[in-house]
Amino acid sequence: MSRVSEIKRITNETEIKLSLNIDGEGTSTLETGVPFLTHMLDLFAKHGQFDLTVHANGDTEVDDHHTTEDIGICLGQVLKEALGDKKGIKRYGNAFVPMDEALAQVVVDLSNRPHLEFRADLPSAKVGTFDTELVHEFLWKLALEARMNLHVIVHYGKNTHHIIEAIFKALARALDEATAIDPRIKGVPSTKGML
């Protein structure tokens, strides 16, 4: 079963082409125009063992908001499509990731009920040129479009770069677990019979 999806999304603010292979090798080809986001997506692909390609051209002369938000939208949509009917998946994933002094936890449920719980204090408003408030924006649009329940808890940390990096690595590992096929599961992992 091939769990691959791609999307092309064009608006007046961005043009994005994105593809995802859930059962990949952790390779990425990324051109986002937002250097810090590129770094985070590279980590996401590597630590989730996803193959991810992103070509984005956005109005970064304004700021990074539209590009970051729209990449989150596209990634959520392809993740949902690549999962198909979700038969045999573990559904839930939980990961703790330390990054030097920071410790992040991400818990996901591929439930078809979108929710983001974001419990993270980011000490700095910027990392390089990147507005750190966009981390929440990216994750909310990802959760909404993938229709998943996403909980992000930063237990502690002082360096904003380290905190965000730990979040993205934990997100990758939690999604890797949740999307994994468990041969013991027959059909969809829900008493409702559907997700």
PDB file of C-alpha atoms in Angstrom:
ATOM      1  CA  MET A   1       0.000   0.000   0.000  1.00  0.00           C
ATOM      2  CA  SER A   2       1.508   3.292  -1.110  1.00  0.00           C
ATOM      3  CA  ARG A   3       0.918   6.105   1.380  1.00  0.00           C
ATOM      4  CA  VAL A   4       1.968   9.051  -0.747  1.00  0.00           C
ATOM      5  CA  SER A   5       0.197  12.288  -1.548  1.00  0.00           C
ATOM      6  CA  GLU A   6       0.980  15.597  -3.204  1.00  0.00           C
ATOM      7  CA  ILE A   7      -0.710  18.936  -3.575  1.00  0.00           C
ATOM      8  CA  LYS A   8      -0.351  22.154  -5.517  1.00  0.00           C
ATOM      9  CA  ARG A   9      -1.923  25.208  -3.918  1.00  0.00           C
ATOM     10  CA  ILE A  10      -1.936  28.658  -5.512  1.00  0.00           C
ATOM     11  CA  THR A  11      -3.301  31.801  -3.882  1.00  0.00           C
ATOM     12  CA  ASN A  12      -2.589  35.504  -4.326  1.00  0.00           C
ATOM     13  CA  GLU A  13      -0.076  35.185  -1.466  1.00  0.00           C
ATOM     14  CA  THR A  14       1.677  31.867  -2.044  1.00  0.00           C
ATOM     15  CA  GLU A  15       2.341  29.134  -4.556  1.00  0.00           C
ATOM     16  CA  ILE A  16       3.144  25.794  -2.977  1.00  0.00           C
ATOM     17  CA  LYS A  17       3.865  22.340  -4.313  1.00  0.00           C
ATOM     18  CA  LEU A  18       4.282  19.738  -1.585  1.00  0.00           C
ATOM     19  CA  SER A  19       4.556  15.952  -1.514  1.00  0.00           C
ATOM     20  CA  LEU A  20       4.761  13.483   1.367  1.00  0.00           C
ATOM     21  CA  ASN A  21       5.611   9.795   1.566  1.00  0.00           C
ATOM     22  CA  ILE A  22       4.690   8.510   5.025  1.00  0.00           C
ATOM     23  CA  ASP A  23       6.749   5.346   4.546  1.00  0.00           C
ATOM     24  CA  GLY A  24       9.908   7.085   3.432  1.00  0.00           C
ATOM     25  CA  GLU A  25      13.550   7.196   4.434  1.00  0.00           C
ATOM     26  CA  GLY A  26      13.730  10.649   5.977  1.00  0.00           C
ATOM     27  CA  THR A  27      14.817  12.518   2.873  1.00  0.00           C
ATOM     28  CA  SER A  28      13.760  16.059   2.078  1.00  0.00           C
ATOM     29  CA  THR A  29      13.985  18.571  -0.747  1.00  0.00           C
ATOM     30  CA  LEU A  30      12.965  21.945   0.606  1.00  0.00           C
ATOM     31  CA  GLU A  31      12.690  25.412  -0.890  1.00  0.00           C
ATOM     32  CA  THR A  32      10.407  27.426   1.381  1.00  0.00           C
ATOM     33  CA  GLY A  33      11.865  30.926   1.305  1.00  0.00           C
ATOM     34  CA  VAL A  34      11.710  30.815   5.122  1.00  0.00           C
ATOM     35  CA  PRO A  35      15.118  29.545   6.317  1.00  0.00           C
ATOM     36  CA  PHE A  36      14.145  28.625   9.877  1.00  0.00           C
ATOM     37  CA  LEU A  37      11.034  26.774   8.696  1.00  0.00           C
ATOM     38  CA  THR A  38      13.165  24.927   6.144  1.00  0.00           C
ATOM     39  CA  HIS A  39      15.426  23.819   8.992  1.00  0.00           C
ATOM     40  CA  MET A  40      12.441  22.601  11.041  1.00  0.00           C
ATOM     41  CA  LEU A  41      10.876  20.720   8.099  1.00  0.00           C
ATOM     42  CA  ASP A  42      14.212  19.034   7.415  1.00  0.00           C
ATOM     43  CA  LEU A  43      14.270  17.831  11.039  1.00  0.00           C
ATOM     44  CA  PHE A  44      10.637  16.749  10.766  1.00  0.00           C
ATOM     45  CA  ALA A  45      11.327  14.597   7.698  1.00  0.00           C
ATOM     46  CA  LYS A  46      14.496  13.076   9.149  1.00  0.00           C
ATOM     47  CA  HIS A  47      13.105  12.165  12.554  1.00  0.00           C
ATOM     48  CA  GLY A  48       9.745  10.949  11.233  1.00  0.00           C
ATOM     49  CA  GLN A  49      11.275   8.887   8.421  1.00  0.00           C
ATOM     50  CA  PHE A  50       9.067  10.796   5.990  1.00  0.00           C
ATOM     51  CA  ASP A  51      10.067  11.780   2.469  1.00  0.00           C
ATOM     52  CA  LEU A  52       9.052  15.411   2.092  1.00  0.00           C
ATOM     53  CA  THR A  53       9.329  17.786  -0.839  1.00  0.00           C
ATOM     54  CA  VAL A  54       8.307  21.426  -0.534  1.00  0.00           C
ATOM     55  CA  HIS A  55       8.634  24.117  -3.196  1.00  0.00           C
ATOM     56  CA  ALA A  56       7.099  27.346  -1.911  1.00  0.00           C
ATOM     57  CA  ASN A  57       7.102  30.844  -3.307  1.00  0.00           C
ATOM     58  CA  GLY A  58       5.367  33.313  -1.020  1.00  0.00           C
ATOM     59  CA  ASP A  59       5.150  36.974  -0.181  1.00  0.00           C
ATOM     60  CA  THR A  60       8.054  36.838   2.264  1.00  0.00           C
ATOM     61  CA  GLU A  61       8.792  40.475   1.459  1.00  0.00           C
ATOM     62  CA  VAL A  62       5.747  41.161   3.651  1.00  0.00           C
ATOM     63  CA  ASP A  63       6.641  38.586   6.308  1.00  0.00           C
ATOM     64  CA  ASP A  64       6.807  34.795   6.733  1.00  0.00           C
ATOM     65  CA  HIS A  65       3.216  34.392   7.934  1.00  0.00           C
ATOM     66  CA  HIS A  66       1.418  33.390   4.729  1.00  0.00           C
ATOM     67  CA  THR A  67       4.120  30.990   3.582  1.00  0.00           C
ATOM     68  CA  THR A  68       4.383  29.280   6.971  1.00  0.00           C
ATOM     69  CA  GLU A  69       0.608  29.028   7.372  1.00  0.00           C
ATOM     70  CA  ASP A  70       0.044  27.704   3.852  1.00  0.00           C
ATOM     71  CA  ILE A  71       2.777  25.076   4.148  1.00  0.00           C
ATOM     72  CA  GLY A  72       1.053  23.896   7.343  1.00  0.00           C
ATOM     73  CA  ILE A  73      -2.253  23.720   5.448  1.00  0.00           C
ATOM     74  CA  CYS A  74      -0.705  21.738   2.588  1.00  0.00           C
ATOM     75  CA  LEU A  75       1.193  19.355   4.872  1.00  0.00           C
ATOM     76  CA  GLY A  76      -1.990  18.629   6.823  1.00  0.00           C
ATOM     77  CA  GLN A  77      -3.975  17.959   3.652  1.00  0.00           C
ATOM     78  CA  VAL A  78      -1.423  15.568   2.168  1.00  0.00           C
ATOM     79  CA  LEU A  79      -1.009  13.745   5.481  1.00  0.00           C
ATOM     80  CA  LYS A  80      -4.760  13.169   5.671  1.00  0.00           C
ATOM     81  CA  GLU A  81      -4.936  12.021   2.048  1.00  0.00           C
ATOM     82  CA  ALA A  82      -1.896   9.739   2.309  1.00  0.00           C
ATOM     83  CA  LEU A  83      -3.414   7.993   5.350  1.00  0.00           C
ATOM     84  CA  GLY A  84      -6.481   7.043   3.317  1.00  0.00           C
ATOM     85  CA  ASP A  85      -9.038   5.058   5.347  1.00  0.00           C
ATOM     86  CA  LYS A  86      -6.517   4.675   8.229  1.00  0.00           C
ATOM     87  CA  LYS A  87      -7.029   0.918   8.432  1.00  0.00           C
ATOM     88  CA  GLY A  88      -4.357  -0.801  10.502  1.00  0.00           C
ATOM     89  CA  ILE A  89      -2.670   2.345  11.832  1.00  0.00           C
ATOM     90  CA  LYS A  90      -1.724   2.712  15.495  1.00  0.00           C
ATOM     91  CA  ARG A  91      -3.636   6.034  15.550  1.00  0.00           C
ATOM     92  CA  TYR A  92      -1.944   7.390  18.686  1.00  0.00           C
ATOM     93  CA  GLY A  93       1.616   8.616  19.065  1.00  0.00           C
ATOM     94  CA  ASN A  94       3.591  10.100  21.938  1.00  0.00           C
ATOM     95  CA  ALA A  95       7.166  11.361  21.948  1.00  0.00           C
ATOM     96  CA  PHE A  96       9.459  13.178  24.344  1.00  0.00           C
ATOM     97  CA  VAL A  97      12.469  14.874  22.785  1.00  0.00           C
ATOM     98  CA  PRO A  98      15.220  16.722  24.652  1.00  0.00           C
ATOM     99  CA  MET A  99      17.263  19.405  22.939  1.00  0.00           C
ATOM    100  CA  ASP A 100      20.017  20.497  25.296  1.00  0.00           C
ATOM    101  CA  GLU A 101      18.189  22.246  28.176  1.00  0.00           C
ATOM    102  CA  ALA A 102      14.732  21.991  26.555  1.00  0.00           C
ATOM    103  CA  LEU A 103      12.282  19.093  26.786  1.00  0.00           C
ATOM    104  CA  ALA A 104       9.234  18.872  24.529  1.00  0.00           C
ATOM    105  CA  GLN A 105       6.448  16.333  24.404  1.00  0.00           C
ATOM    106  CA  VAL A 106       4.025  15.853  21.509  1.00  0.00           C
ATOM    107  CA  VAL A 107       0.993  13.568  21.657  1.00  0.00           C
ATOM    108  CA  VAL A 108      -1.194  12.948  18.609  1.00  0.00           C
ATOM    109  CA  ASP A 109      -4.444  11.162  17.861  1.00  0.00           C
ATOM    110  CA  LEU A 110      -5.325  10.746  14.184  1.00  0.00           C
ATOM    111  CA  SER A 111      -8.946  10.930  15.227  1.00  0.00           C
ATOM    112  CA  ASN A 112     -10.556  13.024  12.459  1.00  0.00           C
ATOM    113  CA  ARG A 113     -11.325  15.559  15.217  1.00  0.00           C
ATOM    114  CA  PRO A 114      -8.996  18.544  14.862  1.00  0.00           C
ATOM    115  CA  HIS A 115      -7.692  20.212  18.003  1.00  0.00           C
ATOM    116  CA  LEU A 116      -4.435  21.891  19.007  1.00  0.00           C
ATOM    117  CA  GLU A 117      -3.402  22.189  22.635  1.00  0.00           C
ATOM    118  CA  PHE A 118      -0.237  24.301  22.700  1.00  0.00           C
ATOM    119  CA  ARG A 119       1.419  24.635  26.086  1.00  0.00           C
ATOM    120  CA  ALA A 120       4.735  26.234  25.308  1.00  0.00           C
ATOM    121  CA  ASP A 121       6.371  29.443  26.399  1.00  0.00           C
ATOM    122  CA  LEU A 122       8.737  30.733  23.741  1.00  0.00           C
ATOM    123  CA  PRO A 123      11.128  33.192  25.418  1.00  0.00           C
ATOM    124  CA  SER A 124      12.033  35.104  22.243  1.00  0.00           C
ATOM    125  CA  ALA A 125       9.725  36.725  19.686  1.00  0.00           C
ATOM    126  CA  LYS A 126      12.156  35.874  16.887  1.00  0.00           C
ATOM    127  CA  VAL A 127      14.683  33.222  15.955  1.00  0.00           C
ATOM    128  CA  GLY A 128      16.800  34.886  13.318  1.00  0.00           C
ATOM    129  CA  THR A 129      14.215  36.547  11.076  1.00  0.00           C
ATOM    130  CA  PHE A 130      11.458  34.043  11.962  1.00  0.00           C
ATOM    131  CA  ASP A 131       8.530  35.193  14.131  1.00  0.00           C
ATOM    132  CA  THR A 132       8.165  32.488  16.755  1.00  0.00           C
ATOM    133  CA  GLU A 133       4.386  33.022  17.028  1.00  0.00           C
ATOM    134  CA  LEU A 134       4.243  31.294  13.633  1.00  0.00           C
ATOM    135  CA  VAL A 135       5.035  27.956  15.304  1.00  0.00           C
ATOM    136  CA  HIS A 136       1.527  27.964  16.780  1.00  0.00           C
ATOM    137  CA  GLU A 137       0.055  29.085  13.447  1.00  0.00           C
ATOM    138  CA  PHE A 138       1.809  26.270  11.563  1.00  0.00           C
ATOM    139  CA  LEU A 139       0.801  23.595  14.076  1.00  0.00           C
ATOM    140  CA  TRP A 140      -2.827  24.748  14.262  1.00  0.00           C
ATOM    141  CA  LYS A 141      -3.237  24.654  10.477  1.00  0.00           C
ATOM    142  CA  LEU A 142      -1.492  21.261  10.337  1.00  0.00           C
ATOM    143  CA  ALA A 143      -3.833  19.829  12.991  1.00  0.00           C
ATOM    144  CA  LEU A 144      -6.907  21.388  11.380  1.00  0.00           C
ATOM    145  CA  GLU A 145      -6.209  20.136   7.859  1.00  0.00           C
ATOM    146  CA  ALA A 146      -4.937  16.694   8.914  1.00  0.00           C
ATOM    147  CA  ARG A 147      -7.954  16.504  11.225  1.00  0.00           C
ATOM    148  CA  MET A 148      -5.861  15.329  14.140  1.00  0.00           C
ATOM    149  CA  ASN A 149      -5.789  15.962  17.847  1.00  0.00           C
ATOM    150  CA  LEU A 150      -2.366  17.503  18.559  1.00  0.00           C
ATOM    151  CA  HIS A 151      -1.022  18.269  22.019  1.00  0.00           C
ATOM    152  CA  VAL A 152       2.291  20.102  22.381  1.00  0.00           C
ATOM    153  CA  ILE A 153       3.753  20.434  25.863  1.00  0.00           C
ATOM    154  CA  VAL A 154       7.107  22.045  26.548  1.00  0.00           C
ATOM    155  CA  HIS A 155       8.118  20.914  30.022  1.00  0.00           C
ATOM    156  CA  TYR A 156      11.008  23.369  30.260  1.00  0.00           C
ATOM    157  CA  GLY A 157      13.597  25.207  28.217  1.00  0.00           C
ATOM    158  CA  LYS A 158      15.371  28.551  27.948  1.00  0.00           C
ATOM    159  CA  ASN A 159      16.658  28.760  24.392  1.00  0.00           C
ATOM    160  CA  THR A 160      13.852  29.413  21.901  1.00  0.00           C
ATOM    161  CA  HIS A 161      15.641  27.686  19.012  1.00  0.00           C
ATOM    162  CA  HIS A 162      16.146  24.569  21.143  1.00  0.00           C
ATOM    163  CA  ILE A 163      12.501  24.573  22.280  1.00  0.00           C
ATOM    164  CA  ILE A 164      11.103  24.819  18.746  1.00  0.00           C
ATOM    165  CA  GLU A 165      13.542  22.214  17.443  1.00  0.00           C
ATOM    166  CA  ALA A 166      12.483  19.813  20.204  1.00  0.00           C
ATOM    167  CA  ILE A 167       8.815  20.417  19.282  1.00  0.00           C
ATOM    168  CA  PHE A 168       9.346  19.594  15.600  1.00  0.00           C
ATOM    169  CA  LYS A 169      11.419  16.492  16.368  1.00  0.00           C
ATOM    170  CA  ALA A 170       8.814  15.266  18.868  1.00  0.00           C
ATOM    171  CA  LEU A 171       6.047  15.966  16.341  1.00  0.00           C
ATOM    172  CA  ALA A 172       7.868  13.847  13.774  1.00  0.00           C
ATOM    173  CA  ARG A 173       8.410  10.938  16.135  1.00  0.00           C
ATOM    174  CA  ALA A 174       4.835  11.028  17.461  1.00  0.00           C
ATOM    175  CA  LEU A 175       3.436  11.041  13.918  1.00  0.00           C
ATOM    176  CA  ASP A 176       5.789   8.232  12.902  1.00  0.00           C
ATOM    177  CA  GLU A 177       4.349   6.149  15.722  1.00  0.00           C
ATOM    178  CA  ALA A 178       0.713   7.097  15.057  1.00  0.00           C
ATOM    179  CA  THR A 179       0.911   6.402  11.307  1.00  0.00           C
ATOM    180  CA  ALA A 180       2.708   3.062  11.749  1.00  0.00           C
ATOM    181  CA  ILE A 181       0.868  -0.047  10.619  1.00  0.00           C
ATOM    182  CA  ASP A 182       0.239  -2.565  13.396  1.00  0.00           C
ATOM    183  CA  PRO A 183      -0.515  -6.018  11.944  1.00  0.00           C
ATOM    184  CA  ARG A 184      -2.617  -6.861  15.010  1.00  0.00           C
ATOM    185  CA  ILE A 185      -5.129  -4.131  14.173  1.00  0.00           C
ATOM    186  CA  LYS A 186      -7.937  -5.307  11.927  1.00  0.00           C
ATOM    187  CA  GLY A 187      -9.743  -2.460  10.208  1.00  0.00           C
ATOM    188  CA  VAL A 188      -9.865   0.985  11.787  1.00  0.00           C
ATOM    189  CA  PRO A 189      -8.700   1.435  15.404  1.00  0.00           C
ATOM    190  CA  SER A 190     -11.993   2.817  16.700  1.00  0.00           C
ATOM    191  CA  THR A 191     -15.094   1.319  18.294  1.00  0.00           C
ATOM    192  CA  LYS A 192     -17.077   3.581  15.966  1.00  0.00           C
ATOM    193  CA  GLY A 193     -15.778   1.634  12.965  1.00  0.00           C
ATOM    194  CA  MET A 194     -14.440   4.744  11.303  1.00  0.00           C
ATOM    195  CA  LEU A 195     -12.107   7.663  11.886  1.00  0.00           C
TER     196      LEU A 195
END
